Amino acid sequence: MSLLSESIFPGEATSWTPERIHARARELEPLLPGMPLSDWLDCLATWTAAWSNPAHAFRVECDRLLSEATGFSLPVVREGLNRTFSAWDRRGMESLLQTDLAVSAHASRAGRDSSSRIPVVPRHLVQILAGNVPPPVVQCLMAALLLRVPCFLKASSRAPLFPRLLSSSLWTMIPETRQSIQVGSWSSDDRACTAALLAHADTVVVYGNHATLEAIQVQLGPDVRFVGRGHRVSVVYLARETLQLPGVIEIARRIAFDTALWDQAGCLSPQVVLAEEGGEVSPGELAVLLAGDSLPELASRLPPGRCGLEEQARQMQRRAVLEFGPGYWSGPWGAVAWVDEPEFVGPVSGRTLLVRGVESAADACTYLRPLRAHLQAIALEAPPERTELPGALLNAGAWRICPVGCLQSPPATWGGDGLPLLGALVRWADIDASTPRL
Amino acid sequence: MSDSSEGPDGVEAALALRARVATFISACPIAGPAADPARASVPSGMIDGAAFDAVCLAVLSHQLHHNAAYARFCARRGVHLDGLLELAAAQPTGEVWCVAPPVPTDVFKSVDLAAFPLTHPHGTFLTSGTTLGQARGRHHFLGLEAYEAGILPTFDAWMRPDGRPLSLVSLVPVWQENPSSSLSYMIGVLLDRSPGPDAAVFMDADGLRTQELRLHLERLAARGQPVMMLTTAFALVFLLDERPDWSIRLPPGSRLMETGGFKGRSRTLTREELYALAEERLGIPPHFLLSEYGMTELSSQLYDRSLVDFLAGRPLSRRLVAPPWLKVSVVDPATLLPLPRGERGLVRFFDLANVDSVCALQTSDLGRLHSDGLELLGRASDAEARGCSLTAEELIYGARDGQR
């Protein structure tokens, strides 16, 4: 625990008040503006490397604390964090900067090059998290760190631990970040504190449901950039050519992995498998395979976690409805339901996977119509000759197509929701050719 | 999804069975002022266990025979038509009703759980959706004999235990204007059979007639005629919020039965805040502010025992009590096994009066079972909001063109 400060614990002497928020927000400064970008990336890579190492002392402790606080099983936490941080090595960070900002790691400072168009980073970034799975938290923090902007990150009062763990380890390993990065949490009912938080921001990122996004956006002035990241879900699509033995067994195992990680609670967690009819293995047989083999087998390695009484009640109600469908199997590992509704009815979570037969991608898009505003990614398994599928599936409203089994391992360059992670936060200033160089 | 079996024998069997259940319910003594919280079960009167078991067996057998969807649901849990008695004997208490697998209430939104062919003329109560267009639960019935048999005795035992003549004043639409509402039906039975002097209804398709209601209450108050207000929580708040300057001292003995809670769009009050408001603005003391718990999927109701406790000199606990034919338990959401008294879990019912559908229901309501009744703790937050208050809200907002 030597790398973690005392500030990670609940009840830390940080009862946030509007006055305290104002004071802290005024103190935040740009992060190491004079340090060459390459050196800065080396610093960050050292920090992420520590988090990528599950054997590191503080990582072991953090995994345990996070498992206890969130209810995710320890193996799921461990695997999930490994996957998350594997994307944030130096190469990932360089790729993101290049992709989003056309910035080379060899530039002396982000945005300062000989181009006549330069990215203007936020003066004061506020990011408001939902009580969600860890990966978006890492994304938020990395965005602030890579842009080297002052950032006040409000964690959900329901899930404050992981942001605190991250910031605490950051302050310990890179003390200068204490001048630029602040994590705090208070109830969303505390409007005075939230108003104080927003008062200093010129850029605000909010995670949450529609009501939350709306409630924050309405408080912002017209000159404040707002980036809303609403709740989303993902799906799997299997071309009929892939539904044959023995290959489908491996596909089912990869689907099970994507489903099991974070207990299906993330935006990249698949809720339904859309399997084309006409393959050697029918959608119903695929459902039997997932329920009889893939999900139970994986549960022994990545056990399901525990959830609160309210979530258990919700799952119980939703699963009962599925039980009246064409096929339903359940166990301690979760549930699989073979469904035949014309449109997607609703996610269940808790490793409850729907399987539905479709005739084509167009048929799948019809089924996914209720999800159009909430679809994040589609994991696709198809032979190379089915070149029409990615484009056809994007019509469903997804923002990412990836191989089955890779849903939960997006690259650092992926921002989510169709928005670039860094690019959504910067503005671009044009300097006319006749203007003297900066 | 419609999945009830065909065949006229289901209809004839249901008719005879409903009559049998109605007779049984009518004969059940309902606990009143003498209800003793020290009784082992939820205090709800004495009941002949063997007779209850016999009727339960008949109803369950009927439902397993004629409700194919429920029969499949039960089969997955090892409960079959043949073997019910053996299963019952294996229960800790040996009671038949414990055998029935409970159906989660959300299922009523997508599955027609009817123990009769839906091609036969029938009625349907609908749940309220939280937003217009949301799927609504459907509770089908061939007849309401069993339903009606329990309404008045239970209401009188817990809402009018003192036997006082009261004027019923309803803020719930009449059933003729709202035929899919089980609350409207229940109150309609009360108004029809025991209205009291100058009973009236002040909610219709145009909304809540607040001006007329205030005048009516003032006339009754001037005459010293005690009132029994029957209202959803939302409608009551709407009445009082519309004229913050208006208040009245209703005559002694006046009381209020509220139900339904707050379902999303109206301003939300705790029960304590609601009762404080009612006491302040209507002059009704706390022991006459009473709640009723009902569900579209249930045929029977639970009532606040506070008035009975007050009359017996006991402190007000605000626990809910059920009639003898409505069994209440609280279960662990993870295992769905009954919890010991005092532990927090999900509320489950077995309602004998649900002859035409399913008797055993699993809700998403949180509660604790005590020796003197059920303590409701609210809804599991992820469960969809539901209930009658939203019906009133939609009517009122619809009448005012969505003005808030």
PDB file of N, CA, C and O in Angstrom, chain B residues 305-358:
ATOM      1  N   ARG B 305     -52.619  -1.100   9.316  1.00  0.00           N
ATOM      2  CA  ARG B 305     -53.298  -1.540  10.541  1.00  0.00           C
ATOM      3  C   ARG B 305     -53.381  -0.444  11.595  1.00  0.00           C
ATOM      4  O   ARG B 305     -53.835  -0.689  12.710  1.00  0.00           O
ATOM      5  N   SER B 306     -52.917   0.768  11.240  1.00  0.00           N
ATOM      6  CA  SER B 306     -52.751   1.817  12.249  1.00  0.00           C
ATOM      7  C   SER B 306     -54.045   2.185  12.970  1.00  0.00           C
ATOM      8  O   SER B 306     -54.045   2.427  14.190  1.00  0.00           O
ATOM      9  N   LEU B 307     -55.159   2.275  12.264  1.00  0.00           N
ATOM     10  CA  LEU B 307     -56.405   2.667  12.926  1.00  0.00           C
ATOM     11  C   LEU B 307     -56.843   1.602  13.928  1.00  0.00           C
ATOM     12  O   LEU B 307     -57.268   1.921  15.062  1.00  0.00           O
ATOM     13  N   VAL B 308     -56.728   0.367  13.527  1.00  0.00           N
ATOM     14  CA  VAL B 308     -57.086  -0.723  14.442  1.00  0.00           C
ATOM     15  C   VAL B 308     -56.185  -0.693  15.674  1.00  0.00           C
ATOM     16  O   VAL B 308     -56.650  -0.863  16.811  1.00  0.00           O
ATOM     17  N   ASP B 309     -54.910  -0.447  15.453  1.00  0.00           N
ATOM     18  CA  ASP B 309     -53.975  -0.366  16.582  1.00  0.00           C
ATOM     19  C   ASP B 309     -54.327   0.805  17.483  1.00  0.00           C
ATOM     20  O   ASP B 309     -54.308   0.697  18.713  1.00  0.00           O
ATOM     21  N   PHE B 310     -54.681   1.928  16.867  1.00  0.00           N
ATOM     22  CA  PHE B 310     -55.022   3.122  17.666  1.00  0.00           C
ATOM     23  C   PHE B 310     -56.223   2.840  18.565  1.00  0.00           C
ATOM     24  O   PHE B 310     -56.235   3.171  19.759  1.00  0.00           O
ATOM     25  N   LEU B 311     -57.238   2.222  17.970  1.00  0.00           N
ATOM     26  CA  LEU B 311     -58.455   1.934  18.727  1.00  0.00           C
ATOM     27  C   LEU B 311     -58.202   0.936  19.852  1.00  0.00           C
ATOM     28  O   LEU B 311     -58.915   0.928  20.862  1.00  0.00           O
ATOM     29  N   ALA B 312     -57.187   0.088  19.656  1.00  0.00           N
ATOM     30  CA  ALA B 312     -56.856  -0.903  20.686  1.00  0.00           C
ATOM     31  C   ALA B 312     -55.823  -0.379  21.665  1.00  0.00           C
ATOM     32  O   ALA B 312     -55.374  -1.117  22.551  1.00  0.00           O
ATOM     33  N   GLY B 313     -55.430   0.886  21.484  1.00  0.00           N
ATOM     34  CA  GLY B 313     -54.463   1.476  22.401  1.00  0.00           C
ATOM     35  C   GLY B 313     -53.035   1.062  22.130  1.00  0.00           C
ATOM     36  O   GLY B 313     -52.164   1.227  22.995  1.00  0.00           O
ATOM     37  N   ARG B 314     -52.770   0.570  20.960  1.00  0.00           N
ATOM     38  CA  ARG B 314     -51.406   0.167  20.616  1.00  0.00           C
ATOM     39  C   ARG B 314     -50.727   1.289  19.811  1.00  0.00           C
ATOM     40  O   ARG B 314     -51.400   2.096  19.172  1.00  0.00           O
ATOM     41  N   PRO B 315     -49.402   1.321  19.835  1.00  0.00           N
ATOM     42  CA  PRO B 315     -48.712   2.337  19.032  1.00  0.00           C
ATOM     43  C   PRO B 315     -48.895   2.047  17.531  1.00  0.00           C
ATOM     44  O   PRO B 315     -49.117   0.903  17.132  1.00  0.00           O
ATOM     45  N   LEU B 316     -48.803   3.113  16.730  1.00  0.00           N
ATOM     46  CA  LEU B 316     -48.981   2.965  15.289  1.00  0.00           C
ATOM     47  C   LEU B 316     -47.716   2.407  14.665  1.00  0.00           C
ATOM     48  O   LEU B 316     -46.647   3.014  14.761  1.00  0.00           O
ATOM     49  N   SER B 317     -47.802   1.272  14.033  1.00  0.00           N
ATOM     50  CA  SER B 317     -46.615   0.678  13.435  1.00  0.00           C
ATOM     51  C   SER B 317     -46.562   0.880  11.928  1.00  0.00           C
ATOM     52  O   SER B 317     -45.530   0.700  11.310  1.00  0.00           O
ATOM     53  N   ARG B 318     -47.707   1.229  11.314  1.00  0.00           N
ATOM     54  CA  ARG B 318     -47.809   1.399   9.861  1.00  0.00           C
ATOM     55  C   ARG B 318     -47.549   0.108   9.096  1.00  0.00           C
ATOM     56  O   ARG B 318     -47.257   0.134   7.914  1.00  0.00           O
ATOM     57  N   ARG B 319     -47.655  -1.012   9.770  1.00  0.00           N
ATOM     58  CA  ARG B 319     -47.490  -2.280   9.039  1.00  0.00           C
ATOM     59  C   ARG B 319     -48.745  -2.548   8.216  1.00  0.00           C
ATOM     60  O   ARG B 319     -49.839  -2.118   8.555  1.00  0.00           O
ATOM     61  N   LEU B 320     -48.571  -3.310   7.159  1.00  0.00           N
ATOM     62  CA  LEU B 320     -49.679  -3.703   6.302  1.00  0.00           C
ATOM     63  C   LEU B 320     -50.122  -5.114   6.677  1.00  0.00           C
ATOM     64  O   LEU B 320     -49.284  -5.990   6.913  1.00  0.00           O
ATOM     65  N   VAL B 321     -51.435  -5.296   6.689  1.00  0.00           N
ATOM     66  CA  VAL B 321     -51.962  -6.623   7.015  1.00  0.00           C
ATOM     67  C   VAL B 321     -52.793  -7.147   5.859  1.00  0.00           C
ATOM     68  O   VAL B 321     -53.436  -6.379   5.141  1.00  0.00           O
ATOM     69  N   ALA B 322     -52.795  -8.459   5.741  1.00  0.00           N
ATOM     70  CA  ALA B 322     -53.473  -9.113   4.625  1.00  0.00           C
ATOM     71  C   ALA B 322     -54.644  -9.938   5.134  1.00  0.00           C
ATOM     72  O   ALA B 322     -54.614 -10.423   6.273  1.00  0.00           O
ATOM     73  N   PRO B 323     -55.641 -10.151   4.291  1.00  0.00           N
ATOM     74  CA  PRO B 323     -56.727 -11.056   4.668  1.00  0.00           C
ATOM     75  C   PRO B 323     -56.218 -12.485   4.699  1.00  0.00           C
ATOM     76  O   PRO B 323     -55.156 -12.784   4.149  1.00  0.00           O
ATOM     77  N   PRO B 324     -56.962 -13.388   5.311  1.00  0.00           N
ATOM     78  CA  PRO B 324     -56.458 -14.748   5.526  1.00  0.00           C
ATOM     79  C   PRO B 324     -56.146 -15.516   4.247  1.00  0.00           C
ATOM     80  O   PRO B 324     -55.290 -16.397   4.250  1.00  0.00           O
ATOM     81  N   TRP B 325     -56.803 -15.188   3.140  1.00  0.00           N
ATOM     82  CA  TRP B 325     -56.587 -15.934   1.906  1.00  0.00           C
ATOM     83  C   TRP B 325     -55.442 -15.357   1.066  1.00  0.00           C
ATOM     84  O   TRP B 325     -55.160 -15.871  -0.010  1.00  0.00           O
ATOM     85  N   LEU B 326     -54.815 -14.321   1.568  1.00  0.00           N
ATOM     86  CA  LEU B 326     -53.670 -13.715   0.883  1.00  0.00           C
ATOM     87  C   LEU B 326     -52.428 -13.963   1.740  1.00  0.00           C
ATOM     88  O   LEU B 326     -52.269 -13.365   2.798  1.00  0.00           O
ATOM     89  N   LYS B 327     -51.577 -14.865   1.273  1.00  0.00           N
ATOM     90  CA  LYS B 327     -50.371 -15.194   2.023  1.00  0.00           C
ATOM     91  C   LYS B 327     -49.237 -14.277   1.593  1.00  0.00           C
ATOM     92  O   LYS B 327     -49.051 -14.018   0.396  1.00  0.00           O
ATOM     93  N   VAL B 328     -48.495 -13.801   2.570  1.00  0.00           N
ATOM     94  CA  VAL B 328     -47.411 -12.870   2.303  1.00  0.00           C
ATOM     95  C   VAL B 328     -46.101 -13.458   2.817  1.00  0.00           C
ATOM     96  O   VAL B 328     -46.051 -13.980   3.938  1.00  0.00           O
ATOM     97  N   SER B 329     -45.070 -13.391   1.985  1.00  0.00           N
ATOM     98  CA  SER B 329     -43.751 -13.798   2.448  1.00  0.00           C
ATOM     99  C   SER B 329     -42.721 -12.840   1.862  1.00  0.00           C
ATOM    100  O   SER B 329     -43.010 -12.071   0.940  1.00  0.00           O
ATOM    101  N   VAL B 330     -41.525 -12.874   2.430  1.00  0.00           N
ATOM    102  CA  VAL B 330     -40.412 -12.057   1.940  1.00  0.00           C
ATOM    103  C   VAL B 330     -39.266 -13.017   1.643  1.00  0.00           C
ATOM    104  O   VAL B 330     -38.924 -13.855   2.480  1.00  0.00           O
ATOM    105  N   VAL B 331     -38.689 -12.875   0.450  1.00  0.00           N
ATOM    106  CA  VAL B 331     -37.704 -13.859   0.008  1.00  0.00           C
ATOM    107  C   VAL B 331     -36.379 -13.206  -0.341  1.00  0.00           C
ATOM    108  O   VAL B 331     -36.304 -12.012  -0.655  1.00  0.00           O
ATOM    109  N   ASP B 332     -35.353 -14.017  -0.279  1.00  0.00           N
ATOM    110  CA  ASP B 332     -34.010 -13.603  -0.675  1.00  0.00           C
ATOM    111  C   ASP B 332     -33.974 -13.492  -2.207  1.00  0.00           C
ATOM    112  O   ASP B 332     -34.301 -14.452  -2.892  1.00  0.00           O
ATOM    113  N   PRO B 333     -33.587 -12.346  -2.751  1.00  0.00           N
ATOM    114  CA  PRO B 333     -33.618 -12.210  -4.215  1.00  0.00           C
ATOM    115  C   PRO B 333     -32.633 -13.112  -4.930  1.00  0.00           C
ATOM    116  O   PRO B 333     -32.828 -13.425  -6.099  1.00  0.00           O
ATOM    117  N   ALA B 334     -31.591 -13.512  -4.247  1.00  0.00           N
ATOM    118  CA  ALA B 334     -30.599 -14.369  -4.896  1.00  0.00           C
ATOM    119  C   ALA B 334     -31.073 -15.822  -4.945  1.00  0.00           C
ATOM    120  O   ALA B 334     -30.917 -16.497  -5.956  1.00  0.00           O
ATOM    121  N   THR B 335     -31.656 -16.287  -3.866  1.00  0.00           N
ATOM    122  CA  THR B 335     -32.059 -17.698  -3.791  1.00  0.00           C
ATOM    123  C   THR B 335     -33.559 -17.892  -3.981  1.00  0.00           C
ATOM    124  O   THR B 335     -34.005 -19.006  -4.217  1.00  0.00           O
ATOM    125  N   LEU B 336     -34.312 -16.785  -3.808  1.00  0.00           N
ATOM    126  CA  LEU B 336     -35.781 -16.818  -3.839  1.00  0.00           C
ATOM    127  C   LEU B 336     -36.360 -17.729  -2.776  1.00  0.00           C
ATOM    128  O   LEU B 336     -37.482 -18.223  -2.900  1.00  0.00           O
ATOM    129  N   LEU B 337     -35.615 -17.922  -1.706  1.00  0.00           N
ATOM    130  CA  LEU B 337     -36.112 -18.700  -0.573  1.00  0.00           C
ATOM    131  C   LEU B 337     -36.626 -17.746   0.509  1.00  0.00           C
ATOM    132  O   LEU B 337     -36.086 -16.645   0.676  1.00  0.00           O
ATOM    133  N   PRO B 338     -37.649 -18.160   1.237  1.00  0.00           N
ATOM    134  CA  PRO B 338     -38.204 -17.298   2.282  1.00  0.00           C
ATOM    135  C   PRO B 338     -37.157 -16.908   3.320  1.00  0.00           C
ATOM    136  O   PRO B 338     -36.307 -17.719   3.701  1.00  0.00           O
ATOM    137  N   LEU B 339     -37.248 -15.662   3.746  1.00  0.00           N
ATOM    138  CA  LEU B 339     -36.336 -15.141   4.748  1.00  0.00           C
ATOM    139  C   LEU B 339     -36.994 -15.156   6.119  1.00  0.00           C
ATOM    140  O   LEU B 339     -38.229 -15.078   6.223  1.00  0.00           O
ATOM    141  N   PRO B 340     -36.190 -15.211   7.157  1.00  0.00           N
ATOM    142  CA  PRO B 340     -36.764 -15.101   8.505  1.00  0.00           C
ATOM    143  C   PRO B 340     -37.358 -13.715   8.709  1.00  0.00           C
ATOM    144  O   PRO B 340     -37.009 -12.760   7.989  1.00  0.00           O
ATOM    145  N   ARG B 341     -38.231 -13.626   9.679  1.00  0.00           N
ATOM    146  CA  ARG B 341     -38.849 -12.336   9.972  1.00  0.00           C
ATOM    147  C   ARG B 341     -37.794 -11.307  10.311  1.00  0.00           C
ATOM    148  O   ARG B 341     -36.802 -11.591  10.966  1.00  0.00           O
ATOM    149  N   GLY B 342     -38.067 -10.091   9.845  1.00  0.00           N
ATOM    150  CA  GLY B 342     -37.176  -8.981  10.135  1.00  0.00           C
ATOM    151  C   GLY B 342     -36.099  -8.764   9.092  1.00  0.00           C
ATOM    152  O   GLY B 342     -35.448  -7.718   9.100  1.00  0.00           O
ATOM    153  N   GLU B 343     -35.924  -9.696   8.182  1.00  0.00           N
ATOM    154  CA  GLU B 343     -34.893  -9.523   7.170  1.00  0.00           C
ATOM    155  C   GLU B 343     -35.475  -8.922   5.891  1.00  0.00           C
ATOM    156  O   GLU B 343     -36.603  -9.190   5.510  1.00  0.00           O
ATOM    157  N   ARG B 344     -34.652  -8.115   5.254  1.00  0.00           N
ATOM    158  CA  ARG B 344     -35.079  -7.355   4.075  1.00  0.00           C
ATOM    159  C   ARG B 344     -35.000  -8.228   2.829  1.00  0.00           C
ATOM    160  O   ARG B 344     -33.996  -8.877   2.564  1.00  0.00           O
ATOM    161  N   GLY B 345     -36.056  -8.213   2.047  1.00  0.00           N
ATOM    162  CA  GLY B 345     -36.064  -9.007   0.828  1.00  0.00           C
ATOM    163  C   GLY B 345     -37.192  -8.582  -0.089  1.00  0.00           C
ATOM    164  O   GLY B 345     -37.794  -7.513   0.084  1.00  0.00           O
ATOM    165  N   LEU B 346     -37.495  -9.419  -1.049  1.00  0.00           N
ATOM    166  CA  LEU B 346     -38.539  -9.129  -2.018  1.00  0.00           C
ATOM    167  C   LEU B 346     -39.864  -9.740  -1.556  1.00  0.00           C
ATOM    168  O   LEU B 346     -39.906 -10.871  -1.088  1.00  0.00           O
ATOM    169  N   VAL B 347     -40.921  -8.981  -1.742  1.00  0.00           N
ATOM    170  CA  VAL B 347     -42.233  -9.413  -1.270  1.00  0.00           C
ATOM    171  C   VAL B 347     -42.866 -10.384  -2.263  1.00  0.00           C
ATOM    172  O   VAL B 347     -42.826 -10.169  -3.476  1.00  0.00           O
ATOM    173  N   ARG B 348     -43.469 -11.423  -1.717  1.00  0.00           N
ATOM    174  CA  ARG B 348     -44.120 -12.449  -2.533  1.00  0.00           C
ATOM    175  C   ARG B 348     -45.521 -12.679  -1.984  1.00  0.00           C
ATOM    176  O   ARG B 348     -45.749 -12.599  -0.774  1.00  0.00           O
ATOM    177  N   PHE B 349     -46.456 -12.944  -2.895  1.00  0.00           N
ATOM    178  CA  PHE B 349     -47.846 -13.169  -2.496  1.00  0.00           C
ATOM    179  C   PHE B 349     -48.369 -14.490  -3.043  1.00  0.00           C
ATOM    180  O   PHE B 349     -47.948 -14.948  -4.110  1.00  0.00           O
ATOM    181  N   PHE B 350     -49.323 -15.042  -2.301  1.00  0.00           N
ATOM    182  CA  PHE B 350     -50.179 -16.105  -2.819  1.00  0.00           C
ATOM    183  C   PHE B 350     -51.603 -15.636  -2.583  1.00  0.00           C
ATOM    184  O   PHE B 350     -52.046 -15.542  -1.426  1.00  0.00           O
ATOM    185  N   ASP B 351     -52.290 -15.287  -3.663  1.00  0.00           N
ATOM    186  CA  ASP B 351     -53.644 -14.731  -3.552  1.00  0.00           C
ATOM    187  C   ASP B 351     -54.638 -15.759  -4.071  1.00  0.00           C
ATOM    188  O   ASP B 351     -54.735 -15.982  -5.283  1.00  0.00           O
ATOM    189  N   LEU B 352     -55.374 -16.351  -3.153  1.00  0.00           N
ATOM    190  CA  LEU B 352     -56.335 -17.389  -3.526  1.00  0.00           C
ATOM    191  C   LEU B 352     -57.387 -16.858  -4.490  1.00  0.00           C
ATOM    192  O   LEU B 352     -57.955 -17.601  -5.282  1.00  0.00           O
ATOM    193  N   ALA B 353     -57.671 -15.565  -4.422  1.00  0.00           N
ATOM    194  CA  ALA B 353     -58.726 -14.989  -5.255  1.00  0.00           C
ATOM    195  C   ALA B 353     -58.338 -14.887  -6.731  1.00  0.00           C
ATOM    196  O   ALA B 353     -59.179 -14.612  -7.575  1.00  0.00           O
ATOM    197  N   ASN B 354     -57.077 -15.112  -7.049  1.00  0.00           N
ATOM    198  CA  ASN B 354     -56.604 -15.051  -8.446  1.00  0.00           C
ATOM    199  C   ASN B 354     -56.928 -16.339  -9.193  1.00  0.00           C
ATOM    200  O   ASN B 354     -56.068 -16.956  -9.805  1.00  0.00           O
ATOM    201  N   VAL B 355     -58.176 -16.734  -9.160  1.00  0.00           N
ATOM    202  CA  VAL B 355     -58.571 -18.033  -9.705  1.00  0.00           C
ATOM    203  C   VAL B 355     -58.274 -18.131 -11.189  1.00  0.00           C
ATOM    204  O   VAL B 355     -57.797 -19.160 -11.675  1.00  0.00           O
ATOM    205  N   ASP B 356     -58.553 -17.055 -11.937  1.00  0.00           N
ATOM    206  CA  ASP B 356     -58.473 -17.108 -13.404  1.00  0.00           C
ATOM    207  C   ASP B 356     -57.072 -16.872 -13.950  1.00  0.00           C
ATOM    208  O   ASP B 356     -56.868 -16.917 -15.173  1.00  0.00           O
ATOM    209  N   SER B 357     -56.096 -16.635 -13.068  1.00  0.00           N
ATOM    210  CA  SER B 357     -54.747 -16.347 -13.579  1.00  0.00           C
ATOM    211  C   SER B 357     -53.728 -17.228 -12.855  1.00  0.00           C
ATOM    212  O   SER B 357     -53.678 -18.420 -13.100  1.00  0.00           O
ATOM    213  N   VAL B 358     -52.894 -16.616 -12.038  1.00  0.00           N
ATOM    214  CA  VAL B 358     -51.977 -17.368 -11.187  1.00  0.00           C
ATOM    215  C   VAL B 358     -52.054 -16.791  -9.784  1.00  0.00           C
ATOM    216  O   VAL B 358     -52.153 -15.576  -9.625  1.00  0.00           O
TER     217      VAL B 358
END
